[in-house]
Short mmCIF file of C-alpha atoms and ligand atoms in Angstrom, two decimals:
data_model
loop_
_atom_site.label_atom_id
_atom_site.label_comp_id
_atom_site.label_asym_id
_atom_site.label_seq_id
_atom_site.Cartn_x
_atom_site.Cartn_y
_atom_site.Cartn_z
CA MET A 590 -12.67 -15.87 18.45
CA SER A 591 -14.59 -13.61 20.81
CA ALA A 592 -16.24 -10.44 19.58
CA PRO A 593 -14.10 -7.32 20.04
CA ARG A 594 -14.90 -5.10 22.99
CA THR A 595 -16.80 -2.00 22.05
CA SER A 596 -16.47 0.01 25.23
CA TYR A 597 -13.00 1.48 24.76
CA PRO A 598 -12.75 5.20 25.38
CA SER A 599 -12.13 7.04 22.11
CA ALA A 600 -10.96 10.59 21.48
CA GLN A 601 -13.83 11.18 19.07
CA ARG A 602 -16.48 10.18 21.64
CA ALA A 603 -14.72 12.17 24.37
CA GLY A 604 -14.90 15.25 22.12
CA LEU A 605 -11.15 15.41 21.66
CA VAL A 606 -8.99 15.60 18.58
CA ALA A 607 -5.29 14.80 18.31
CA CYS A 608 -2.93 16.81 16.12
CA HIS A 609 -1.51 14.57 13.37
CA ALA A 610 1.72 16.58 13.29
CA CYS A 611 2.72 17.09 16.94
CA GLY A 612 0.28 14.82 18.85
CA LEU A 613 -1.23 17.54 21.06
CA VAL A 614 -4.78 16.62 22.12
CA SER A 615 -7.27 19.49 21.99
CA PRO A 616 -11.00 19.75 22.71
CA LEU A 617 -12.96 19.50 19.47
CA VAL A 618 -14.75 22.74 18.49
CA ARG A 619 -17.93 21.83 16.62
CA THR A 620 -18.52 25.10 14.79
CA GLY A 621 -17.84 23.69 11.34
CA GLU A 622 -14.90 26.06 10.98
CA ARG A 623 -11.34 24.96 10.41
CA GLN A 624 -9.68 24.21 13.75
CA CYS A 625 -5.94 24.59 14.12
CA CYS A 626 -3.54 23.06 16.60
CA ALA A 627 -2.76 25.49 19.43
CA ARG A 628 0.83 24.27 19.60
CA CYS A 629 1.99 23.86 15.99
CA GLY A 630 -0.79 25.38 13.89
CA ALA A 631 -1.59 22.29 11.79
CA THR A 632 -5.23 21.82 10.74
CA LEU A 633 -6.98 19.36 13.05
CA HIS A 634 -9.11 16.50 11.74
CA VAL A 635 -11.04 13.91 13.71
CA ARG A 636 -10.47 11.51 10.79
CA LYS A 637 -8.31 11.95 7.71
CA PRO A 638 -10.42 14.14 5.37
CA ASP A 639 -12.10 12.32 2.44
CA SER A 640 -10.07 9.26 3.39
CA ILE A 641 -12.11 6.70 1.44
CA ALA A 642 -12.57 8.85 -1.70
CA ARG A 643 -8.85 9.64 -1.83
CA THR A 644 -7.92 6.00 -1.23
CA TYR A 645 -10.18 4.99 -4.15
CA ALA A 646 -8.67 7.67 -6.41
CA PHE A 647 -5.10 6.47 -5.84
CA LEU A 648 -6.16 2.82 -6.05
CA ILE A 649 -7.86 3.31 -9.43
CA ALA A 650 -4.83 5.21 -10.74
CA ALA A 651 -2.51 2.45 -9.45
CA ALA A 652 -4.68 -0.28 -11.01
CA ILE A 653 -4.57 1.52 -14.38
CA MET A 654 -0.77 1.90 -14.21
CA TYR A 655 -0.44 -1.77 -13.20
CA VAL A 656 -1.38 -2.72 -16.78
CA PRO A 657 1.53 -0.95 -18.59
CA ALA A 658 3.85 -1.90 -15.70
CA ASN A 659 3.30 -5.53 -16.63
CA LEU A 660 2.86 -5.26 -20.40
CA LEU A 661 5.65 -2.82 -21.29
CA PRO A 662 9.27 -3.93 -21.22
CA VAL A 663 11.11 -3.11 -17.97
CA MET A 664 14.49 -4.12 -19.31
CA HIS A 665 16.11 -3.71 -22.69
CA THR A 666 19.11 -5.95 -23.26
CA SER A 667 21.39 -5.54 -26.23
CA SER A 668 24.43 -7.68 -26.82
CA LEU A 669 26.44 -9.05 -29.73
CA LEU A 670 23.73 -11.69 -30.13
CA GLY A 671 21.01 -9.14 -30.72
CA SER A 672 18.62 -7.18 -28.55
CA GLN A 673 15.80 -8.26 -26.34
CA ASP A 674 12.96 -6.58 -24.45
CA ASP A 675 11.79 -8.11 -21.21
CA THR A 676 8.61 -7.49 -19.29
CA ILE A 677 8.51 -8.34 -15.57
CA MET A 678 6.89 -11.72 -16.30
CA SER A 679 9.25 -12.68 -19.14
CA GLY A 680 12.13 -11.69 -16.85
CA VAL A 681 10.80 -14.05 -14.19
CA VAL A 682 10.48 -16.83 -16.78
CA TYR A 683 14.01 -16.08 -18.03
CA PHE A 684 15.54 -16.27 -14.53
CA TRP A 685 13.56 -19.44 -13.77
CA THR A 686 14.60 -21.28 -16.93
CA SER A 687 18.22 -20.15 -16.68
CA GLY A 688 18.49 -21.63 -13.18
CA ASP A 689 18.44 -18.39 -11.17
CA TRP A 690 15.28 -19.51 -9.41
CA PRO A 691 15.86 -17.54 -6.16
CA LEU A 692 16.04 -14.37 -8.26
CA ALA A 693 12.93 -15.48 -10.19
CA VAL A 694 11.05 -15.93 -6.91
CA ILE A 695 12.20 -12.56 -5.51
CA VAL A 696 11.21 -10.69 -8.68
CA PHE A 697 7.85 -12.50 -8.87
CA VAL A 698 7.01 -11.80 -5.21
CA ALA A 699 8.25 -8.20 -5.20
CA SER A 700 6.92 -7.11 -8.59
CA ILE A 701 3.78 -9.13 -9.23
CA LEU A 702 2.48 -10.67 -6.02
CA VAL A 703 3.04 -7.80 -3.55
CA PRO A 704 1.56 -4.95 -5.67
CA MET A 705 -1.43 -7.16 -6.55
CA LEU A 706 -1.98 -8.10 -2.89
CA LYS A 707 -1.68 -4.46 -1.85
CA LEU A 708 -4.25 -3.37 -4.43
CA ALA A 709 -6.64 -6.17 -3.43
CA VAL A 710 -6.30 -5.55 0.33
CA LEU A 711 -6.69 -1.77 0.04
CA THR A 712 -9.76 -2.21 -2.19
CA LEU A 713 -11.27 -4.58 0.39
CA LEU A 714 -10.51 -2.13 3.23
CA ALA A 715 -11.93 0.86 1.34
CA ILE A 716 -15.13 -0.98 0.35
CA THR A 717 -15.77 -2.39 3.84
CA ALA A 718 -15.04 1.00 5.46
CA GLN A 719 -17.36 2.75 2.98
CA THR A 720 -20.25 0.36 3.58
CA GLY A 721 -19.67 0.50 7.34
CA SER A 722 -19.10 -3.25 7.47
CA ARG A 723 -18.76 -4.91 10.88
CA TRP A 724 -16.94 -7.88 9.39
CA ARG A 725 -13.76 -8.95 11.26
CA PRO A 726 -12.45 -5.51 12.28
CA LEU A 727 -9.43 -6.94 14.09
CA GLN A 728 -8.32 -8.97 11.05
CA ARG A 729 -8.87 -5.97 8.76
CA THR A 730 -6.73 -3.82 11.05
CA ARG A 731 -4.02 -6.48 10.93
CA LEU A 732 -4.25 -6.57 7.13
CA TYR A 733 -3.73 -2.81 7.07
CA ARG A 734 -0.71 -3.10 9.34
CA GLY A 735 0.57 -5.90 7.11
CA ILE A 736 0.45 -3.89 3.90
CA GLU A 737 2.00 -0.91 5.66
CA ALA A 738 4.91 -3.18 6.61
CA ILE A 739 5.14 -4.63 3.09
CA GLY A 740 5.17 -1.11 1.62
CA ARG A 741 8.70 -0.62 2.86
CA TRP A 742 9.82 -3.61 0.80
CA SER A 743 8.12 -2.60 -2.45
CA MET A 744 11.28 -0.93 -3.68
CA LEU A 745 13.11 -4.24 -3.24
CA ASP A 746 12.42 -4.81 -6.89
CA ILE A 747 14.40 -1.78 -7.96
CA PHE A 748 17.37 -3.18 -6.03
CA VAL A 749 16.93 -6.51 -7.80
CA ILE A 750 16.94 -4.81 -11.21
CA THR A 751 20.02 -2.79 -10.24
CA LEU A 752 21.76 -5.91 -9.02
CA THR A 753 20.90 -7.79 -12.20
CA VAL A 754 22.15 -4.96 -14.36
CA ALA A 755 25.42 -4.93 -12.42
CA LEU A 756 25.79 -8.73 -12.63
CA VAL A 757 25.02 -8.95 -16.34
CA ARG A 758 27.35 -6.04 -17.13
CA PHE A 759 30.05 -7.78 -15.16
CA ARG A 760 29.56 -11.18 -16.76
CA SER A 761 29.06 -10.28 -20.40
CA LEU A 762 29.27 -7.48 -22.89
CA ALA A 763 25.54 -6.92 -22.82
CA GLU A 764 24.11 -3.43 -22.48
CA ILE A 765 21.06 -3.20 -20.26
CA THR A 766 18.78 -0.20 -20.00
CA ALA A 767 15.49 0.33 -18.20
CA GLY A 768 12.36 0.26 -20.37
CA PRO A 769 9.14 2.31 -20.06
CA GLY A 770 7.60 -0.49 -17.96
CA ALA A 771 10.04 0.34 -15.15
CA VAL A 772 8.66 3.89 -14.97
CA ALA A 773 5.07 2.56 -14.87
CA PHE A 774 6.11 0.10 -12.19
CA GLY A 775 7.66 2.87 -10.06
CA VAL A 776 4.43 4.87 -10.45
CA VAL A 777 2.37 1.86 -9.25
CA VAL A 778 4.59 1.51 -6.15
CA VAL A 779 4.30 5.22 -5.29
CA LEU A 780 0.52 5.35 -5.95
CA THR A 781 -0.21 2.32 -3.73
CA MET A 782 1.99 3.83 -1.01
CA ILE A 783 -0.02 7.08 -1.14
CA ALA A 784 -3.30 5.10 -1.26
CA SER A 785 -2.43 3.25 1.96
CA MET A 786 -1.34 6.54 3.57
CA GLN A 787 -4.72 8.11 2.71
CA PHE A 788 -6.68 5.29 4.29
CA ASP A 789 -7.62 5.95 7.90
CA PRO A 790 -7.66 2.60 9.76
CA ARG A 791 -9.80 4.12 12.53
CA LEU A 792 -12.69 4.04 10.04
CA ILE A 793 -12.68 0.24 10.44
CA TRP A 794 -13.70 0.65 14.10
CA ASP A 795 -15.99 3.67 13.89
CA ASN A 796 -19.10 1.76 12.86
CA ILE A 797 -18.44 -1.01 15.38
CA GLU A 798 -17.93 1.44 18.23
CA SER A 799 -20.98 3.53 17.38
CA SER A 800 -23.27 0.53 16.91
CA GLY A 801 -21.79 -0.99 20.07
CA LYS A 802 -22.81 2.12 21.97
CA GLU A 803 -26.39 1.72 20.81
CA HIS A 804 -26.57 -1.68 22.49
CA GLU A 805 -25.17 -0.46 25.79
ZN1 ZN B 1454 0.15 20.22 16.49
#
């Protein structure tokens, strides 16, 4: 694969800044004071402020909450045969062994694989952006786009739980309630969503563009 071009015009190099709220492009005032959009009044930033630090903060919080999300029960089932607490993983095992393997796969992908991938990818992006890495910027940008697209499907799991609750209620006399793990899981989903929102993908290209300019 050929090296990415480094001679694209960029707003930052042209001394311009775009409003994140309405899109109006204004000349950047370099006085160190807060600059507001002339059209809508929003504060203007060349890059999202403290992008990497904020991404790290939400990532660490999400990683911490990932532990109870997987260890605490997400589902409490009580029936005439007794009661049972299920974590995400024991739920997956239960669906798999009882023959509902498509459901097992959906729950595994949506609740275990996707959040873990999101955490890993965002950590990689934050570390490489912080160190000013020039490693595969195009692929890293694609990874960011990928996790942004996946983010919309993170809540899929909640639908699966809802569906299961409805099915089990319909089929038997079991009573199913959500456990504390479900709350932790919801927190993980929201925290990783905010973490990916805080990350500014333009940071991936900044070092490449500036070092590319030096060679020109
Ligand atoms: Zn504006």
